[in-house]
Amino acid sequence: MKRIGIMTTGGDCSGLNTVLERVVSGATQRGWEVIGIRDGTDGLYSRPVMSVKLTPETLPIELARLSGSYLCNGRDGVMNFESAAACGKLDEFKQTLRAGLRSLELDTLIIVGGNGSLSLAWNNHDIYADVNLVCIPKTIDMDVPLTDNTVGFDTAVQQLVEFGDQILLTARSHHRWFVIQAMGRDVGSLALHAGVALGVDAILIPEIKFDMDTLVERVKNHWRDYGIIMVSEGVSVRGHSGQPADIISRALKAAGITNRALFPEHIQRAGDTVATDRILAASMADCALRAIENKETYVMTAMQDGACKTVALSEFFANGSILCDPHISGQQVSNAYVSPDDPLLTVAANMGTYIGETK
Ligand code: F6P
């Protein structure tokens, strides 16, 4: 009988509970035991390790659609990679995590994490020396290389679209523009997908520079006196600091255009998991369990051209843009961005949406 561990790390998103429930179902079919580690690395660092045995009774099917993580993702202000590095205790932190894993006597650990967690796993092999490691990518940012989708993204798009749908009605009533700031860190996928779904009038993403005067002129001369500008939180505006939605809102106001800046924030990480995300979560859970059967280690599940397969974590790392981790000195992170060839950019531009200065 195998004994597998699972933890949810980094920011939460919808779809985590579907992954957990599907892993438990598939493992139970095989007669395996599943141990959930609570609160991400905080649970693994704590003594005793914060863990719970997961069964179809503790994690019933009706919880699978809910956002958040049944295991939790951790709290602010505890010892983590970032704080351990900041106080020069990274080695001690890593050794404690390794000992925590050893104490659980696991065959395999499944990390359900974003590109930060996966990069940390790749950079710190020593922590996982006593287990096989299988990763499942989740994030609303879609910044994980080598996979066409990540758990949580589709629900975040849906959440943002529903938010925009509501706003458009009040926008019309008051002849106002709204500048909606999407999450996504330094990647524009969420803003792009939600913006196309909504049919907004401008989509501004960090990957494409935009011209403020052109944006203002387009809004001023628009045949409608209301609409939505979708801006990704990672957009920077030359000569300004602060939130991009606020900066754009001020520029529109200065040109006499009535508008408001809006920040849907963590609503994008909430909401019942949409069907496509549940299918993705189930496919990735199944792929992870098959990887465990095949004794694979240091792999990530990836959706590529409609099929879910495992790719080596080394490949995940080598195929991204490698950056210095902004939060942890000495660590690197592998990032994926919106490609200039993304067909959705063309779709948006062809429909009259301003997507910035692409030429
Ligand atoms: O990475 C997911 C994400 O939601 C980003 O889109 C956002 O910038 C960040 O996390 C917010 O983090 P926190 O919840 O710590 O404020």
CSV table of C-alpha atoms in Angstrom, one decimal, residues 20-223:
chain,number,residue,atom,x,y,z
A,20,LEU,CA,-7.8,17.1,-3.5
A,21,GLU,CA,-11.1,15.2,-3.8
A,22,ARG,CA,-10.1,13.6,-7.1
A,23,VAL,CA,-6.7,12.6,-5.7
A,24,VAL,CA,-8.4,11.0,-2.7
A,25,SER,CA,-10.9,9.2,-4.8
A,26,GLY,CA,-8.3,7.8,-7.2
A,27,ALA,CA,-6.0,6.9,-4.4
A,28,THR,CA,-8.8,5.1,-2.5
A,29,GLN,CA,-9.6,3.1,-5.6
A,30,ARG,CA,-6.0,1.9,-5.5
A,31,GLY,CA,-6.0,1.1,-1.8
A,32,TRP,CA,-3.6,3.9,-1.1
A,33,GLU,CA,-3.5,6.2,2.0
A,34,VAL,CA,-3.6,10.0,1.5
A,35,ILE,CA,-2.1,12.4,4.1
A,36,GLY,CA,-3.0,16.1,3.8
A,37,ILE,CA,-0.5,18.6,5.0
A,38,ARG,CA,-2.2,21.7,6.4
A,39,ASP,CA,-1.2,25.3,5.7
A,40,GLY,CA,1.4,24.5,3.1
A,41,THR,CA,5.0,24.7,4.2
A,42,ASP,CA,3.9,26.2,7.5
A,43,GLY,CA,2.3,22.8,8.3
A,44,LEU,CA,5.4,21.0,7.3
A,45,TYR,CA,7.6,23.2,9.4
A,46,SER,CA,5.5,22.9,12.5
A,47,ARG,CA,6.0,20.2,15.1
A,48,PRO,CA,4.2,18.0,15.1
A,49,VAL,CA,3.6,18.4,11.3
A,50,MET,CA,0.1,19.6,10.8
A,51,SER,CA,-1.4,16.7,8.9
A,52,VAL,CA,-4.8,15.0,8.5
A,53,LYS,CA,-5.7,11.7,6.9
A,54,LEU,CA,-7.9,12.4,3.9
A,55,THR,CA,-10.6,9.9,3.0
A,56,PRO,CA,-13.8,10.2,0.9
A,57,GLU,CA,-15.6,10.7,4.3
A,58,THR,CA,-13.3,13.6,5.4
A,59,LEU,CA,-13.4,15.2,2.0
A,60,PRO,CA,-16.8,14.4,0.6
A,61,ILE,CA,-17.7,15.0,-3.1
A,62,GLU,CA,-20.0,18.0,-2.3
A,63,LEU,CA,-17.0,20.0,-1.1
A,64,ALA,CA,-15.2,19.5,-4.4
A,65,ARG,CA,-16.8,22.5,-6.2
A,66,LEU,CA,-15.9,25.0,-3.4
A,67,SER,CA,-13.1,27.5,-3.7
A,68,GLY,CA,-10.3,27.9,-1.2
A,69,SER,CA,-8.4,24.8,0.0
A,70,TYR,CA,-9.8,22.3,2.5
A,71,LEU,CA,-6.1,22.0,3.7
A,72,CYS,CA,-5.6,25.8,3.7
A,73,ASN,CA,-2.6,27.4,2.1
A,74,GLY,CA,-0.9,29.1,5.1
A,75,ARG,CA,-1.0,32.4,6.9
A,76,ASP,CA,0.9,35.6,6.6
A,77,GLY,CA,3.8,36.3,8.9
A,78,VAL,CA,4.9,32.7,9.6
A,79,MET,CA,8.3,31.2,8.8
A,80,ASN,CA,8.5,30.5,5.1
A,81,PHE,CA,11.1,30.5,2.4
A,82,GLU,CA,11.0,34.2,2.2
A,83,SER,CA,11.3,35.0,5.9
A,84,ALA,CA,13.8,32.2,6.4
A,85,ALA,CA,16.0,33.6,3.6
A,86,ALA,CA,15.6,37.1,5.0
A,87,CYS,CA,16.9,36.1,8.4
A,88,GLY,CA,19.7,33.8,7.1
A,89,LYS,CA,18.0,30.6,8.2
A,90,LEU,CA,17.2,29.0,4.9
A,91,ASP,CA,19.3,25.9,5.5
A,92,GLU,CA,17.7,25.3,8.8
A,93,PHE,CA,14.3,25.9,7.4
A,94,LYS,CA,14.9,23.4,4.6
A,95,GLN,CA,16.3,20.7,6.9
A,96,THR,CA,13.2,21.1,9.1
A,97,LEU,CA,10.9,20.6,6.1
A,98,ARG,CA,12.9,17.5,5.1
A,99,ALA,CA,12.6,16.1,8.6
A,100,GLY,CA,8.9,16.9,8.6
A,101,LEU,CA,8.4,15.0,5.4
A,102,ARG,CA,10.5,12.1,6.7
A,103,SER,CA,8.3,11.9,9.8
A,104,LEU,CA,5.2,11.4,7.7
A,105,GLU,CA,6.8,8.3,6.0
A,106,LEU,CA,5.4,9.1,2.6
A,107,ASP,CA,6.2,7.4,-0.7
A,108,THR,CA,5.3,10.5,-2.7
A,109,LEU,CA,4.4,14.1,-2.1
A,110,ILE,CA,2.0,16.0,-4.4
A,111,ILE,CA,2.5,19.7,-4.3
A,112,VAL,CA,-0.4,21.7,-5.8
A,113,GLY,CA,1.3,25.0,-6.4
A,114,GLY,CA,2.1,27.9,-8.7
A,115,ASN,CA,5.3,28.8,-10.5
A,116,GLY,CA,6.8,30.1,-7.3
A,117,SER,CA,6.3,26.8,-5.4
A,118,LEU,CA,7.4,24.7,-8.4
A,119,SER,CA,10.5,26.8,-8.9
A,120,LEU,CA,11.3,26.5,-5.2
A,121,ALA,CA,10.9,22.7,-5.5
A,122,TRP,CA,13.3,22.7,-8.4
A,123,ASN,CA,15.9,25.0,-6.6
A,124,ASN,CA,15.8,23.0,-3.4
A,125,HIS,CA,16.0,19.3,-4.2
A,126,ASP,CA,17.5,18.5,-0.8
A,127,ILE,CA,14.1,19.0,0.9
A,128,TYR,CA,12.5,16.2,-1.2
A,129,ALA,CA,15.4,13.7,-1.1
A,130,ASP,CA,13.4,11.1,0.8
A,131,VAL,CA,10.2,11.1,-1.3
A,132,ASN,CA,9.1,11.1,-4.9
A,133,LEU,CA,7.8,14.5,-5.9
A,134,VAL,CA,4.8,15.2,-8.3
A,135,CYS,CA,3.6,18.7,-8.8
A,136,ILE,CA,0.2,19.9,-10.1
A,137,PRO,CA,0.2,23.5,-11.4
A,138,LYS,CA,-2.5,25.9,-10.1
A,139,THR,CA,-2.8,29.6,-10.4
A,140,ILE,CA,-5.1,32.4,-11.6
A,141,ASP,CA,-2.0,34.1,-13.2
A,142,MET,CA,-1.3,31.4,-15.9
A,143,ASP,CA,2.4,32.0,-15.5
A,144,VAL,CA,3.5,28.4,-15.4
A,145,PRO,CA,5.6,27.3,-18.4
A,146,LEU,CA,4.9,24.2,-20.4
A,147,THR,CA,1.2,23.8,-19.6
A,148,ASP,CA,-1.7,25.2,-21.7
A,149,ASN,CA,-3.8,25.7,-18.6
A,150,THR,CA,-3.5,25.8,-14.8
A,151,VAL,CA,-6.1,24.9,-12.2
A,152,GLY,CA,-8.0,28.0,-11.1
A,153,PHE,CA,-7.5,30.1,-14.2
A,154,ASP,CA,-10.9,29.4,-15.9
A,155,THR,CA,-12.8,30.1,-12.7
A,156,ALA,CA,-10.9,33.3,-12.2
A,157,VAL,CA,-11.8,34.4,-15.8
A,158,GLN,CA,-15.4,33.6,-15.1
A,159,GLN,CA,-15.4,35.5,-11.9
A,160,LEU,CA,-13.9,38.6,-13.6
A,161,VAL,CA,-16.4,38.3,-16.5
A,162,GLU,CA,-19.4,38.1,-14.1
A,163,PHE,CA,-18.0,41.2,-12.3
A,164,GLY,CA,-17.6,43.1,-15.6
A,165,ASP,CA,-21.1,42.0,-16.7
A,166,GLN,CA,-22.6,43.7,-13.7
A,167,ILE,CA,-20.5,46.8,-14.0
A,168,LEU,CA,-21.5,47.4,-17.6
A,169,LEU,CA,-25.1,47.9,-16.6
A,170,THR,CA,-24.4,50.6,-14.0
A,171,ALA,CA,-21.8,52.1,-16.5
A,172,ARG,CA,-24.6,52.6,-19.0
A,173,SER,CA,-27.0,54.0,-16.5
A,174,HIS,CA,-24.5,56.7,-15.5
A,175,HIS,CA,-22.8,57.3,-18.8
A,176,ARG,CA,-19.5,56.3,-17.1
A,177,TRP,CA,-16.4,54.4,-17.9
A,178,PHE,CA,-14.9,51.9,-15.5
A,179,VAL,CA,-11.2,50.9,-15.3
A,180,ILE,CA,-11.1,47.4,-13.9
A,181,GLN,CA,-7.8,46.2,-12.5
A,182,ALA,CA,-7.3,42.4,-13.0
A,183,MET,CA,-4.9,40.3,-10.9
A,184,GLY,CA,-2.2,38.3,-12.6
A,185,ARG,CA,1.1,39.6,-11.1
A,186,ASP,CA,3.3,40.5,-14.0
A,187,VAL,CA,1.4,38.4,-16.6
A,188,GLY,CA,-1.6,39.6,-18.6
A,189,SER,CA,-3.5,36.3,-19.3
A,190,LEU,CA,-6.3,36.9,-16.9
A,191,ALA,CA,-7.0,40.4,-18.1
A,192,LEU,CA,-6.7,39.3,-21.8
A,193,HIS,CA,-9.1,36.3,-21.5
A,194,ALA,CA,-11.7,38.2,-19.3
A,195,GLY,CA,-11.4,41.2,-21.5
A,196,VAL,CA,-12.1,39.3,-24.7
A,197,ALA,CA,-15.0,37.5,-23.1
A,198,LEU,CA,-16.5,40.8,-22.0
A,199,GLY,CA,-15.8,42.6,-25.2
A,200,VAL,CA,-14.2,45.5,-23.4
A,201,ASP,CA,-12.9,48.6,-25.2
A,202,ALA,CA,-9.2,48.3,-24.0
A,203,ILE,CA,-7.1,45.5,-22.7
A,204,LEU,CA,-3.8,46.6,-21.2
A,205,ILE,CA,-1.3,43.9,-20.2
A,206,PRO,CA,2.3,44.1,-19.0
A,207,GLU,CA,3.6,42.3,-22.1
A,208,ILE,CA,2.5,45.2,-24.4
A,209,LYS,CA,3.3,48.8,-23.9
A,210,PHE,CA,0.4,51.3,-24.3
A,211,ASP,CA,0.2,55.0,-25.0
A,212,MET,CA,-1.9,57.0,-22.6
A,213,ASP,CA,-2.8,59.7,-25.1
A,214,THR,CA,-4.0,57.2,-27.6
A,215,LEU,CA,-6.1,55.4,-25.0
A,216,VAL,CA,-7.6,58.7,-23.8
A,217,GLU,CA,-8.4,59.8,-27.4
A,218,ARG,CA,-10.0,56.5,-28.2
A,219,VAL,CA,-12.3,56.6,-25.1
A,220,LYS,CA,-13.1,60.3,-25.8
A,221,ASN,CA,-14.1,59.6,-29.4
A,222,HIS,CA,-15.9,56.3,-28.7
A,223,TRP,CA,-19.4,56.0,-30.1
